[in-house]
Each structure stands twice: as structure tokens, then as C-alpha cells.
mmCIF file of C-alpha atoms and ligand atoms in Angstrom:
data_model
loop_
_atom_site.group_PDB
_atom_site.id
_atom_site.type_symbol
_atom_site.label_atom_id
_atom_site.label_comp_id
_atom_site.label_asym_id
_atom_site.label_seq_id
_atom_site.Cartn_x
_atom_site.Cartn_y
_atom_site.Cartn_z
ATOM 1 C CA MET A 22 -13.416 -140.077 -15.984
ATOM 2 C CA SER A 23 -13.032 -137.063 -14.818
ATOM 3 C CA VAL A 24 -10.654 -136.134 -12.325
ATOM 4 C CA PHE A 25 -10.837 -132.583 -11.437
ATOM 5 C CA SER A 26 -14.766 -131.978 -12.008
ATOM 6 C CA ASN A 27 -15.265 -135.608 -9.578
ATOM 7 C CA PRO A 28 -17.660 -134.337 -6.610
ATOM 8 C CA HIS A 29 -15.571 -135.920 -4.335
ATOM 9 C CA PHE A 30 -11.403 -134.312 -6.251
ATOM 10 C CA ASP A 31 -12.200 -131.262 -3.636
ATOM 11 C CA ASN A 32 -8.477 -129.556 -4.094
ATOM 12 C CA HIS A 33 -6.877 -133.404 -3.843
ATOM 13 C CA GLU A 34 -2.613 -132.155 -4.272
ATOM 14 C CA GLN A 35 -1.475 -134.989 -6.546
ATOM 15 C CA VAL A 36 -3.666 -137.891 -7.580
ATOM 16 C CA VAL A 37 -0.788 -140.715 -9.204
ATOM 17 C CA PHE A 38 -2.636 -143.285 -11.526
ATOM 18 C CA ALA A 39 0.328 -146.095 -11.184
ATOM 19 C CA ALA A 40 0.653 -149.539 -13.994
ATOM 20 C CA ASP A 41 2.630 -152.192 -14.363
ATOM 21 C CA PRO A 42 1.163 -155.061 -16.703
ATOM 22 C CA GLU A 43 4.359 -156.929 -15.469
ATOM 23 C CA SER A 44 2.375 -157.637 -12.378
ATOM 24 C CA GLY A 45 -0.714 -156.097 -14.010
ATOM 25 C CA LEU A 46 -0.838 -153.476 -11.120
ATOM 26 C CA LYS A 47 -3.544 -150.598 -11.311
ATOM 27 C CA ALA A 48 -3.732 -148.259 -8.724
ATOM 28 C CA ILE A 49 -4.553 -145.015 -7.571
ATOM 29 C CA VAL A 50 -2.723 -142.663 -4.800
ATOM 30 C CA ALA A 51 -4.933 -140.045 -3.724
ATOM 31 C CA VAL A 52 -2.734 -137.270 -1.870
ATOM 32 C CA HIS A 53 -5.498 -135.487 -0.795
ATOM 33 C CA SER A 54 -3.401 -132.063 2.059
ATOM 34 C CA THR A 55 0.346 -132.655 2.610
ATOM 35 C CA ALA A 56 -0.648 -128.925 5.506
ATOM 36 C CA LEU A 57 -0.104 -130.619 8.084
ATOM 37 C CA GLY A 58 2.486 -133.792 7.432
ATOM 38 C CA PRO A 59 2.403 -136.800 5.215
ATOM 39 C CA ALA A 60 -0.062 -138.190 4.062
ATOM 40 C CA ILE A 61 -0.935 -140.673 5.690
ATOM 41 C CA GLY A 62 -3.987 -143.755 4.881
ATOM 42 C CA GLY A 63 -4.523 -147.145 4.156
ATOM 43 C CA CYS A 64 -4.720 -149.418 1.154
ATOM 44 C CA ARG A 65 -7.646 -150.573 0.080
ATOM 45 C CA ALA A 66 -7.164 -153.050 -2.314
ATOM 46 C CA TRP A 67 -10.807 -154.002 -4.277
ATOM 47 C CA HIS A 68 -12.194 -155.816 -6.832
ATOM 48 C CA TYR A 69 -14.160 -152.479 -8.381
ATOM 49 C CA ALA A 70 -17.435 -152.380 -10.786
ATOM 50 C CA ASP A 71 -15.430 -150.016 -12.679
ATOM 51 C CA GLU A 72 -12.619 -147.085 -12.845
ATOM 52 C CA ASP A 73 -14.788 -144.517 -11.969
ATOM 53 C CA SER A 74 -15.808 -146.018 -8.433
ATOM 54 C CA ALA A 75 -12.182 -147.319 -7.365
ATOM 55 C CA LEU A 76 -11.188 -143.489 -8.010
ATOM 56 C CA ALA A 77 -14.233 -141.845 -6.120
ATOM 57 C CA ASP A 78 -13.107 -144.033 -3.390
ATOM 58 C CA VAL A 79 -9.703 -143.291 -3.511
ATOM 59 C CA LEU A 80 -10.724 -139.736 -3.724
ATOM 60 C CA ARG A 81 -13.225 -139.279 -0.492
ATOM 61 C CA LEU A 82 -11.984 -141.352 1.768
ATOM 62 C CA SER A 83 -8.179 -139.903 1.080
ATOM 63 C CA ARG A 84 -10.018 -136.272 1.600
ATOM 64 C CA GLY A 85 -11.656 -138.460 4.975
ATOM 65 C CA MET A 86 -8.074 -138.991 6.344
ATOM 66 C CA THR A 87 -7.160 -135.071 6.203
ATOM 67 C CA TYR A 88 -9.960 -133.964 8.152
ATOM 68 C CA LYS A 89 -9.136 -137.306 10.961
ATOM 69 C CA ALA A 90 -5.548 -136.577 11.331
ATOM 70 C CA ALA A 91 -6.274 -132.786 11.716
ATOM 71 C CA MET A 92 -8.809 -133.452 14.937
ATOM 72 C CA ALA A 93 -6.536 -136.035 16.133
ATOM 73 C CA ASP A 94 -3.980 -133.667 16.500
ATOM 74 C CA VAL A 95 -1.346 -135.536 14.603
ATOM 75 C CA PRO A 96 1.600 -134.104 12.342
ATOM 76 C CA PHE A 97 0.096 -135.935 9.126
ATOM 77 C CA GLY A 98 -2.231 -135.210 6.172
ATOM 78 C CA GLY A 99 -4.648 -136.790 4.555
ATOM 79 C CA GLY A 100 -4.426 -139.986 2.178
ATOM 80 C CA LYS A 101 -5.152 -142.914 0.385
ATOM 81 C CA SER A 102 -4.180 -145.452 -2.294
ATOM 82 C CA VAL A 103 -6.689 -147.994 -3.640
ATOM 83 C CA LEU A 104 -4.987 -151.965 -5.769
ATOM 84 C CA MET A 105 -7.600 -152.055 -8.705
ATOM 85 C CA LEU A 106 -8.189 -155.934 -8.337
ATOM 86 C CA GLY A 107 -9.413 -157.052 -12.068
ATOM 87 C CA ARG A 108 -12.256 -160.173 -12.039
ATOM 88 C CA ASP A 109 -9.694 -163.097 -10.913
ATOM 89 C CA GLN A 110 -6.693 -161.528 -9.778
ATOM 90 C CA LYS A 111 -4.624 -162.182 -5.989
ATOM 91 C CA LYS A 112 -2.345 -159.984 -4.327
ATOM 92 C CA THR A 113 1.058 -161.164 -5.076
ATOM 93 C CA ALA A 114 4.362 -160.069 -4.630
ATOM 94 C CA GLY A 115 5.231 -158.626 -7.657
ATOM 95 C CA LEU A 116 2.196 -156.403 -8.009
ATOM 96 C CA LEU A 117 2.754 -155.041 -4.176
ATOM 97 C CA ASP A 118 6.290 -154.493 -4.764
ATOM 98 C CA ALA A 119 5.252 -152.484 -7.840
ATOM 99 C CA LEU A 120 3.031 -150.195 -5.544
ATOM 100 C CA ALA A 121 5.993 -150.168 -3.779
ATOM 101 C CA ARG A 122 8.073 -148.228 -6.712
ATOM 102 C CA ALA A 123 4.896 -146.052 -6.963
ATOM 103 C CA ILE A 124 4.857 -145.635 -3.265
ATOM 104 C CA GLU A 125 8.588 -144.986 -2.613
ATOM 105 C CA GLY A 126 8.210 -142.266 -6.059
ATOM 106 C CA LEU A 127 6.019 -139.938 -4.149
ATOM 107 C CA GLY A 128 9.044 -139.368 -2.141
ATOM 108 C CA GLY A 129 6.872 -139.654 1.366
ATOM 109 C CA ARG A 130 4.193 -137.911 0.922
ATOM 110 C CA TYR A 131 2.171 -140.785 1.418
ATOM 111 C CA VAL A 132 2.944 -143.302 4.102
ATOM 112 C CA ALA A 133 0.139 -146.010 3.615
ATOM 113 C CA GLY A 134 -0.979 -148.750 5.952
ATOM 114 C CA GLU A 135 -3.211 -151.279 5.903
ATOM 115 C CA ASP A 136 -7.111 -151.556 5.241
ATOM 116 C CA ILE A 137 -9.813 -153.356 3.720
ATOM 117 C CA GLY A 138 -8.054 -156.167 1.409
ATOM 118 C CA THR A 139 -4.789 -156.218 2.783
ATOM 119 C CA THR A 140 -3.047 -156.992 5.980
ATOM 120 C CA ALA A 141 0.253 -156.543 8.074
ATOM 121 C CA ALA A 142 2.087 -159.369 5.872
ATOM 122 C CA ASP A 143 0.992 -156.677 2.886
ATOM 123 C CA MET A 144 2.859 -153.889 4.107
ATOM 124 C CA ALA A 145 5.539 -155.265 5.357
ATOM 125 C CA GLN A 146 5.725 -156.485 1.939
ATOM 126 C CA ILE A 147 5.942 -153.111 0.672
ATOM 127 C CA ARG A 148 7.879 -152.382 3.255
ATOM 128 C CA ARG A 149 10.434 -154.389 0.664
ATOM 129 C CA GLY A 150 10.440 -151.760 -1.820
ATOM 130 C CA THR A 151 10.000 -148.698 0.449
ATOM 131 C CA ARG A 152 10.057 -147.043 3.556
ATOM 132 C CA HIS A 153 7.183 -145.309 3.219
ATOM 133 C CA VAL A 154 4.752 -148.274 5.261
ATOM 134 C CA MET A 155 3.373 -148.286 8.610
ATOM 135 C CA GLY A 156 1.022 -151.299 10.228
ATOM 136 C CA MET A 157 3.529 -154.099 9.978
ATOM 137 C CA PRO A 158 3.511 -157.074 11.889
ATOM 138 C CA ARG A 159 4.778 -156.737 15.617
ATOM 139 C CA GLU A 160 7.248 -159.179 15.529
ATOM 140 C CA GLN A 161 9.107 -156.747 12.304
ATOM 141 C CA GLY A 162 8.104 -153.559 15.186
ATOM 142 C CA GLY A 163 4.696 -152.776 14.360
ATOM 143 C CA SER A 164 2.666 -151.639 16.851
ATOM 144 C CA GLY A 165 -0.539 -154.308 16.324
ATOM 145 C CA ASP A 166 -3.480 -154.458 16.040
ATOM 146 C CA PRO A 167 -5.123 -150.587 16.796
ATOM 147 C CA SER A 168 -8.330 -152.049 17.410
ATOM 148 C CA PRO A 169 -8.255 -151.715 21.391
ATOM 149 C CA MET A 170 -7.243 -147.639 20.965
ATOM 150 C CA THR A 171 -10.459 -147.262 18.736
ATOM 151 C CA ALA A 172 -12.572 -148.518 21.284
ATOM 152 C CA LEU A 173 -10.506 -146.514 24.044
ATOM 153 C CA GLY A 174 -11.447 -143.357 21.305
ATOM 154 C CA CYS A 175 -15.174 -144.689 21.404
ATOM 155 C CA PHE A 176 -14.704 -144.825 25.039
ATOM 156 C CA VAL A 177 -13.424 -141.299 26.386
ATOM 157 C CA SER A 178 -15.869 -139.804 23.162
ATOM 158 C CA ILE A 179 -19.568 -141.208 24.576
ATOM 159 C CA GLN A 180 -18.383 -140.341 28.569
ATOM 160 C CA GLN A 181 -17.937 -136.576 26.904
ATOM 161 C CA ALA A 182 -20.938 -136.474 25.054
ATOM 162 C CA VAL A 183 -23.086 -138.189 28.073
ATOM 163 C CA LYS A 184 -21.475 -135.451 29.643
ATOM 164 C CA HIS A 185 -22.445 -133.318 27.528
ATOM 165 C CA LYS A 186 -26.267 -134.529 26.702
ATOM 166 C CA LEU A 187 -26.617 -136.153 29.907
ATOM 167 C CA LYS A 188 -25.189 -134.029 32.728
ATOM 168 C CA THR A 189 -23.447 -136.573 34.167
ATOM 169 C CA ASP A 190 -19.426 -137.441 34.402
ATOM 170 C CA ARG A 191 -20.482 -141.250 34.937
ATOM 171 C CA LEU A 192 -21.833 -144.102 32.752
ATOM 172 C CA SER A 193 -23.372 -146.539 35.353
ATOM 173 C CA GLY A 194 -26.614 -147.309 34.382
ATOM 174 C CA VAL A 195 -26.560 -145.334 31.576
ATOM 175 C CA ARG A 196 -28.259 -147.827 28.993
ATOM 176 C CA VAL A 197 -25.584 -148.611 25.868
ATOM 177 C CA ALA A 198 -26.738 -150.017 22.552
ATOM 178 C CA VAL A 199 -23.797 -151.344 20.460
ATOM 179 C CA GLN A 200 -24.336 -152.336 16.826
ATOM 180 C CA GLY A 201 -21.742 -154.596 15.837
ATOM 181 C CA LEU A 202 -19.296 -156.819 18.145
ATOM 182 C CA GLY A 203 -16.336 -157.000 16.245
ATOM 183 C CA ASN A 204 -12.747 -155.817 17.200
ATOM 184 C CA VAL A 205 -14.098 -151.981 17.821
ATOM 185 C CA GLY A 206 -17.735 -153.285 19.404
ATOM 186 C CA MET A 207 -16.442 -155.384 21.670
ATOM 187 C CA ASN A 208 -13.511 -153.733 23.444
ATOM 188 C CA LEU A 209 -16.042 -151.013 23.012
ATOM 189 C CA CYS A 210 -18.376 -153.358 25.085
ATOM 190 C CA ARG A 211 -15.326 -154.585 27.773
ATOM 191 C CA LEU A 212 -15.100 -150.654 28.669
ATOM 192 C CA LEU A 213 -18.652 -149.407 28.869
ATOM 193 C CA HIS A 214 -19.174 -152.739 31.210
ATOM 194 C CA GLU A 215 -16.747 -152.303 33.490
ATOM 195 C CA ALA A 216 -18.099 -148.375 33.891
ATOM 196 C CA GLY A 217 -21.274 -149.480 34.794
ATOM 197 C CA ALA A 218 -23.542 -148.126 31.505
ATOM 198 C CA ARG A 219 -26.459 -151.078 30.954
ATOM 199 C CA LEU A 220 -25.289 -152.647 27.509
ATOM 200 C CA THR A 221 -28.510 -153.369 24.817
ATOM 201 C CA VAL A 222 -26.170 -155.130 21.292
ATOM 202 C CA THR A 223 -26.076 -156.386 18.203
ATOM 203 C CA ASP A 224 -24.817 -158.191 15.319
ATOM 204 C CA VAL A 225 -24.707 -160.770 12.146
ATOM 205 C CA ILE A 226 -23.358 -163.168 13.588
ATOM 206 C CA PHE A 227 -24.771 -165.227 16.972
ATOM 207 C CA ASP A 228 -21.458 -166.894 19.037
ATOM 208 C CA HIS A 229 -20.166 -162.350 19.165
ATOM 209 C CA VAL A 230 -23.704 -161.822 20.464
ATOM 210 C CA ARG A 231 -23.471 -164.518 22.792
ATOM 211 C CA LEU A 232 -20.230 -163.476 24.176
ATOM 212 C CA ALA A 233 -21.179 -160.234 24.800
ATOM 213 C CA SER A 234 -24.211 -161.637 26.539
ATOM 214 C CA GLU A 235 -21.829 -163.875 28.380
ATOM 215 C CA ARG A 236 -18.936 -161.369 29.440
ATOM 216 C CA PHE A 237 -20.807 -158.807 29.932
ATOM 217 C CA GLY A 238 -24.840 -159.111 30.859
ATOM 218 C CA ALA A 239 -26.330 -157.246 27.691
ATOM 219 C CA GLN A 240 -29.130 -158.069 26.393
ATOM 220 C CA ALA A 241 -29.504 -158.535 22.715
ATOM 221 C CA LEU A 242 -32.044 -157.432 19.997
ATOM 222 C CA ALA A 243 -32.289 -158.065 16.362
ATOM 223 C CA PRO A 244 -29.599 -156.304 13.826
ATOM 224 C CA ASP A 245 -32.340 -154.642 12.602
ATOM 225 C CA ALA A 246 -34.029 -153.826 15.725
ATOM 226 C CA ILE A 247 -30.545 -152.262 17.585
ATOM 227 C CA VAL A 248 -32.019 -149.127 15.963
ATOM 228 C CA ASP A 249 -35.549 -148.371 17.907
ATOM 229 C CA ALA A 250 -33.538 -149.976 20.749
ATOM 230 C CA GLU A 251 -34.939 -147.168 23.497
ATOM 231 C CA VAL A 252 -31.865 -146.413 25.635
ATOM 232 C CA ASP A 253 -29.343 -143.357 26.508
ATOM 233 C CA LEU A 254 -26.587 -143.901 22.951
ATOM 234 C CA PHE A 255 -26.677 -145.779 20.058
ATOM 235 C CA ALA A 256 -22.872 -146.764 19.543
ATOM 236 C CA PRO A 257 -22.716 -148.086 15.563
ATOM 237 C CA CYS A 258 -19.329 -150.309 15.456
ATOM 238 C CA ALA A 259 -20.311 -151.777 12.125
ATOM 239 C CA LEU A 260 -21.558 -150.646 8.849
ATOM 240 C CA GLY A 261 -21.506 -147.775 7.380
ATOM 241 C CA ALA A 262 -23.797 -145.266 6.253
ATOM 242 C CA VAL A 263 -25.882 -146.427 9.459
ATOM 243 C CA ILE A 264 -28.127 -142.933 10.020
ATOM 244 C CA ASN A 265 -30.400 -142.537 7.049
ATOM 245 C CA ALA A 266 -33.381 -141.402 5.843
ATOM 246 C CA ARG A 267 -35.045 -144.338 6.758
ATOM 247 C CA THR A 268 -33.703 -144.349 10.551
ATOM 248 C CA VAL A 269 -33.186 -140.895 11.726
ATOM 249 C CA GLY A 270 -37.026 -140.774 12.559
ATOM 250 C CA ARG A 271 -36.618 -144.212 14.174
ATOM 251 C CA LEU A 272 -33.558 -143.914 17.174
ATOM 252 C CA LYS A 273 -34.936 -143.384 20.488
ATOM 253 C CA VAL A 274 -31.843 -141.734 22.076
ATOM 254 C CA ALA A 275 -30.213 -138.661 22.876
ATOM 255 C CA ILE A 276 -27.270 -139.198 21.782
ATOM 256 C CA VAL A 277 -25.105 -140.772 18.697
ATOM 257 C CA ALA A 278 -21.626 -142.196 19.438
ATOM 258 C CA GLY A 279 -19.607 -145.316 17.894
ATOM 259 C CA GLY A 280 -16.452 -146.265 15.821
ATOM 260 C CA ALA A 281 -18.166 -147.190 12.316
ATOM 261 C CA ASN A 282 -16.404 -144.937 9.221
ATOM 262 C CA ASN A 283 -19.186 -142.696 7.170
ATOM 263 C CA GLN A 284 -22.515 -143.390 10.014
ATOM 264 C CA LEU A 285 -24.508 -139.895 8.155
ATOM 265 C CA ALA A 286 -25.012 -141.361 4.719
ATOM 266 C CA ARG A 287 -25.416 -137.857 3.757
ATOM 267 C CA PRO A 288 -24.499 -134.702 5.609
ATOM 268 C CA GLU A 289 -28.451 -133.602 5.771
ATOM 269 C CA ASP A 290 -29.151 -136.937 7.905
ATOM 270 C CA GLY A 291 -26.857 -135.867 10.572
ATOM 271 C CA SER A 292 -28.600 -131.839 10.317
ATOM 272 C CA ALA A 293 -31.728 -135.052 10.991
ATOM 273 C CA LEU A 294 -30.116 -135.792 14.567
ATOM 274 C CA HIS A 295 -29.634 -132.056 14.417
ATOM 275 C CA GLU A 296 -33.045 -130.835 14.513
ATOM 276 C CA ARG A 297 -34.799 -133.341 16.578
ATOM 277 C CA GLY A 298 -32.137 -132.804 19.196
ATOM 278 C CA ILE A 299 -29.490 -136.224 19.063
ATOM 279 C CA LEU A 300 -26.110 -135.670 20.267
ATOM 280 C CA TYR A 301 -23.637 -136.823 17.053
ATOM 281 C CA ALA A 302 -20.490 -137.201 18.054
ATOM 282 C CA PRO A 303 -18.528 -136.656 14.240
ATOM 283 C CA ASP A 304 -17.529 -140.444 13.262
ATOM 284 C CA TYR A 305 -13.752 -139.906 12.183
ATOM 285 C CA VAL A 306 -13.308 -137.297 15.968
ATOM 286 C CA VAL A 307 -14.664 -139.695 17.467
ATOM 287 C CA ASN A 308 -12.719 -142.980 15.881
ATOM 288 C CA ALA A 309 -8.900 -141.988 15.614
ATOM 289 C CA GLY A 310 -7.537 -144.212 18.080
ATOM 290 C CA GLY A 311 -6.037 -146.321 15.564
ATOM 291 C CA MET A 312 -5.275 -143.861 13.000
ATOM 292 C CA ILE A 313 -3.803 -142.049 16.196
ATOM 293 C CA GLN A 314 -1.288 -144.980 16.979
ATOM 294 C CA LEU A 315 -0.333 -145.632 13.370
ATOM 295 C CA ALA A 316 0.543 -142.507 13.172
ATOM 296 C CA ALA A 317 2.976 -143.061 16.819
ATOM 297 C CA GLU A 318 4.100 -145.656 15.017
ATOM 298 C CA ARG A 319 5.997 -142.800 12.357
ATOM 299 C CA LEU A 320 6.764 -140.571 15.400
ATOM 300 C CA GLY A 321 8.257 -143.113 17.644
ATOM 301 C CA GLU A 322 5.626 -141.758 20.247
ATOM 302 C CA ALA A 323 5.690 -144.103 23.817
ATOM 303 C CA PRO A 324 2.898 -146.344 24.194
ATOM 304 C CA ALA A 325 2.207 -143.622 26.881
ATOM 305 C CA VAL A 326 2.316 -140.863 24.677
ATOM 306 C CA VAL A 327 -0.343 -142.566 21.894
ATOM 307 C CA GLU A 328 -2.631 -143.255 25.048
ATOM 308 C CA ALA A 329 -2.533 -139.919 25.932
ATOM 309 C CA ARG A 330 -3.143 -139.171 22.609
ATOM 310 C CA VAL A 331 -6.826 -141.116 22.752
ATOM 311 C CA ARG A 332 -8.139 -139.737 25.352
ATOM 312 C CA GLY A 333 -7.463 -136.267 24.317
ATOM 313 C CA ILE A 334 -10.211 -137.084 21.651
ATOM 314 C CA ALA A 335 -12.248 -136.128 24.589
ATOM 315 C CA ALA A 336 -11.057 -132.604 24.667
ATOM 316 C CA ARG A 337 -11.526 -131.951 20.600
ATOM 317 C CA LEU A 338 -14.978 -133.262 20.943
ATOM 318 C CA GLY A 339 -15.810 -131.391 23.835
ATOM 319 C CA GLU A 340 -14.880 -128.160 21.713
ATOM 320 C CA VAL A 341 -17.032 -129.618 18.831
ATOM 321 C CA PHE A 342 -20.296 -130.309 21.489
ATOM 322 C CA LEU A 343 -19.965 -126.080 22.948
ATOM 323 C CA GLN A 344 -19.355 -124.692 19.642
ATOM 324 C CA SER A 345 -22.706 -126.397 17.956
ATOM 325 C CA GLU A 346 -24.375 -125.564 20.606
ATOM 326 C CA ARG A 347 -23.393 -121.582 20.896
ATOM 327 C CA GLU A 348 -23.985 -121.551 16.873
ATOM 328 C CA ASP A 349 -26.668 -123.751 17.516
ATOM 329 C CA LYS A 350 -24.993 -126.369 14.209
ATOM 330 C CA PRO A 351 -24.830 -129.357 13.999
ATOM 331 C CA PRO A 352 -21.934 -130.838 15.521
ATOM 332 C CA HIS A 353 -20.046 -132.881 12.354
ATOM 333 C CA ILE A 354 -20.523 -129.311 10.405
ATOM 334 C CA VAL A 355 -18.694 -127.785 13.602
ATOM 335 C CA ALA A 356 -15.964 -130.913 12.928
ATOM 336 C CA ASP A 357 -15.438 -130.278 8.974
ATOM 337 C CA GLN A 358 -14.560 -126.644 10.513
ATOM 338 C CA LEU A 359 -13.105 -127.239 12.667
ATOM 339 C CA ALA A 360 -10.394 -129.689 10.777
ATOM 340 C CA GLU A 361 -10.936 -126.974 7.653
ATOM 341 C CA GLN A 362 -9.408 -124.278 10.182
ATOM 342 C CA ARG A 363 -6.292 -126.465 11.192
ATOM 343 C CA PHE A 364 -4.846 -127.586 7.506
ATOM 344 C CA ARG A 365 -6.452 -124.645 5.341
ATOM 345 C CA PRO A 366 -5.699 -121.684 7.978
ATOM 346 C CA GLY A 367 -4.744 -119.078 4.587
ATOM 347 C CA ALA A 368 -8.192 -120.261 2.685
ATOM 348 C CA LEU A 369 -9.451 -119.241 5.533
ATOM 349 C CA ALA A 370 -8.746 -115.824 6.144
ATOM 350 C CA ALA A 371 -8.516 -115.414 2.387
HETATM 351 P P1 LIG B 404 -15.488 -156.092 12.269
HETATM 352 O O1 LIG B 404 -14.995 -156.416 10.953
HETATM 353 O O2 LIG B 404 -13.725 -156.675 12.930
HETATM 354 O O3 LIG B 404 -16.452 -156.367 13.335
HETATM 355 C C1 LIG B 404 -17.837 -155.294 12.496
HETATM 356 C C2 LIG B 404 -19.372 -156.089 12.775
HETATM 357 O O4 LIG B 404 -19.574 -156.515 12.532
HETATM 358 C C3 LIG B 404 -18.557 -157.867 12.776
HETATM 359 O O5 LIG B 404 -18.946 -158.622 14.328
HETATM 360 C C4 LIG B 404 -20.205 -157.653 12.387
HETATM 361 O O6 LIG B 404 -20.687 -159.215 12.252
HETATM 362 C C5 LIG B 404 -20.726 -156.187 11.990
HETATM 363 N N1 LIG B 404 -21.780 -156.780 11.456
HETATM 364 C C6 LIG B 404 -21.896 -156.509 9.605
HETATM 365 N N2 LIG B 404 -22.812 -156.024 9.564
HETATM 366 C C7 LIG B 404 -24.458 -155.766 11.049
HETATM 367 C C8 LIG B 404 -24.893 -155.480 11.061
HETATM 368 N N3 LIG B 404 -26.013 -154.907 9.734
HETATM 369 N N4 LIG B 404 -26.111 -155.154 12.287
HETATM 370 C C9 LIG B 404 -25.014 -155.691 13.453
HETATM 371 N N5 LIG B 404 -23.550 -156.374 12.991
HETATM 372 C C10 LIG B 404 -22.507 -155.909 11.827
HETATM 373 O O7 LIG B 404 -15.191 -154.275 11.869
HETATM 374 P P2 LIG B 404 -14.308 -153.434 13.412
HETATM 375 O O8 LIG B 404 -12.385 -153.685 12.885
HETATM 376 O O9 LIG B 404 -14.711 -153.595 14.700
HETATM 377 O O10 LIG B 404 -14.220 -152.273 12.877
HETATM 378 C C11 LIG B 404 -15.569 -151.631 12.807
HETATM 379 C C12 LIG B 404 -16.587 -150.733 12.114
HETATM 380 O O11 LIG B 404 -15.291 -149.326 12.969
HETATM 381 C C13 LIG B 404 -16.081 -150.033 10.703
HETATM 382 O O12 LIG B 404 -17.063 -149.418 9.946
HETATM 383 C C14 LIG B 404 -14.715 -149.454 10.291
HETATM 384 O O13 LIG B 404 -14.588 -149.108 9.571
HETATM 385 C C15 LIG B 404 -14.757 -148.583 12.381
HETATM 386 N N6 LIG B 404 -13.405 -148.483 12.347
HETATM 387 C C16 LIG B 404 -12.200 -149.471 12.619
HETATM 388 C C17 LIG B 404 -11.272 -148.603 13.266
HETATM 389 C C18 LIG B 404 -10.531 -150.252 14.313
HETATM 390 O O14 LIG B 404 -8.953 -149.548 14.518
HETATM 391 N N7 LIG B 404 -10.573 -151.733 13.723
HETATM 392 C C19 LIG B 404 -10.643 -147.464 13.066
HETATM 393 C C20 LIG B 404 -11.370 -146.916 12.355
HETATM 394 C C21 LIG B 404 -12.692 -146.861 11.835
#
């Protein structure tokens, strides 16, 4: 396993390998940057195929959090942790306690949260061993489900993208295809419907599609047909890598803006969108609403402040679009550069 020469290493400040034979803990905590504040990022519990996959995942995700936090304008850096579960290993209180000790050992440089494979109840268990954790159950002072704020961030991003590309302030009559009707997608559909948008939707779970049709008059499409939809805007809210070599040429939309993480399979796919004249709203700028809500738990901010911060995503996205147009550079590259100017100003000046 290579660490410093790992393609995802990118000058991580600190990477901690934590083991505890008694509980069976094997975990990696990655702190990419604390330039803007303590590194925040979820704790993923996963059955990784091997150690290299776990390391690549934690480094990639932790770096991504730095960019997301920088563009969300919250005083935090980026980090992530992965709990590497063995083939038949289950999460236990002992395992989470051991992880809590590893997090505590970082003295607040990393603040954990929920992610794939962990729950608010797990965060409450970790809280017994360290205060550097967020996303606890609501009854224990947590801020609850982050998805509505993520969806609000997507909604204001869509408004901004439509304003920039279609030159209108109104969503009334704008045709939007939403892929994935889970926590984020369904909330987004509601907001879009209330604003008068015309919805086309898909999901692999039929009940989700039925609900969206009943509630919002959405037209349903098969999951593999959604990228071909003849609409104004495509909003990926399900899987990553949905914009890839196979799909990028099929899109018939003017805009791609949605909540899913890692929508571009490769950076080249973002460039291909730009060449085709399709406006891409960089995913980590759009979907930062949930992270803003979690960050607010640490900052002790009131719900009204959280909402204002989430609505502020639109202005930052507007900055990205304008610079992209001025420099004829794809928005995903512009967003990365703007984020880097925030967390690595010295490096850019040097
Ligand atoms: P979710 O699991 O609640 O919803 C995902 C939905 O996508 C499900 O209804 C699922 O059936 C559907 N789906 C899966 N595969 C599909 C396919 N091939 N075609 C169509 N639909 C498919 O997840 P979520 O919390 O709504 O998150 C959605 C996306 O947004 C994820 O990429 C997630 O990483 C990202 N995200 C979520 C949040 C948040 O606050 N929940 C924050 C940031 C980013």
C-alpha cells in the first residue's frame, strides 16, 4: 500500500491508521486540510475488498470535503474516516468506542459525522468517547435529517443555473428530469413543483415514482431512459458517475444540476459537457446544504442562519458560472480553483 505516492494523497495533513485488537477495530482517519478550521467529514463503515481500496476511498472523500467546505463558506476543513469491517464483522459498541478514542487522539482536528454504513445512533455511541462528533439524534441535540437542507441547496442552485443559462428568474414551465427520489430527490421535487416546474422522474423503486406522480404530477420514465429525456435540466439525485463516456453524448438538456455526489465519472466528462454547451453545476457546490446544517451544530447556529447559508450557495454558484464564461473554462475546474484559493492561498501566490 502506498501512502505518500497514492494518487489521492494530495498533501493530506495527516493520515491515522487506528487498530484495536480487542474490538477488532481497523480504521483510517484522513485529515486533508485544517487551513479553514477543523476537518469535518463522515465516518463510513464498509466491507472493503482490500486495504488499498479503503485508503483510496478515505483520501478521495476527505479531499472532497475540503473543497465542499471551502465553497460552502463554513469555517471548516476536510476529513473523513473509514471503519474497515471484516467479511462477517458487525459494528459493535466496542468498535465505535475504539474509533472514538482514535478521533479523540486527534484533539479536535477531525470531527466525525454520519455516512454510508453509520447512523445517528452510532454518532451518539462515539460521543461517549469524544466530543468531536456531530449528527447525533435530534433528542440528543443533533440537527436531524440533513436531506431537506441538501434539497434546498439543490433548488436554489437550479434557480441560479436556469437564470444563467435560460435567462429567466422563473422556474414555472421549466422541464426538469430528476433521477432518484430518495431523501434528497423527493424533497427537491416538492420544491420544484411548488415553483411550477414540470417534472419527469425515475427511480428503481416503483413506489417512489408512484408517489412523485401522485403528489407532483410527475411523468415517469424507466431508470435507463432518464438521461435521454428531452427536458431543460437534468438533476442527478441517485448515484455517482452518472455523467460518463456513455451518457454525456446522449443528454438533450441545457443544464445538469443535482444533489448526487461525484456525478462526473472523470474530469474529462465535465469538459465534454462544457464543449457541448451544457451548463454543469459542480456537485459539491450544489449539495453542500446538509454539510452546512451539520457544521451549524458545531457553530451553535440557529435554523434561520443555516437556511440563509444554504441559500447563499446560489451566489457562489453564480460566481462559478460567470468565471467559467469569462475564461471559457468548465465550471468544475473553476469551482476547484475557487476552492483552492480559499484553503491554499499561500500555495497559489507562491
Ligand atoms: P437515498 O438513498 O435516500 O435516495 C437515493 C434514491 O435513488 C433511492 O430512492 C434509490 O432507489 C434511487 N436509485 C438508486 N439507483 C438508481 C438508479 N439507477 N436510477 C434511479 N434511481 C436510483 O439517498 P439521498 O440521501 O437522497 O442521496 C442522494 C444522493 O445525494 C447521493 O448521491 C448522496 O451521496 C448525495 N447527497 C446526499 C446528501 C443528503 O443530505 N442526504 C448530502 C449530500 C449529497
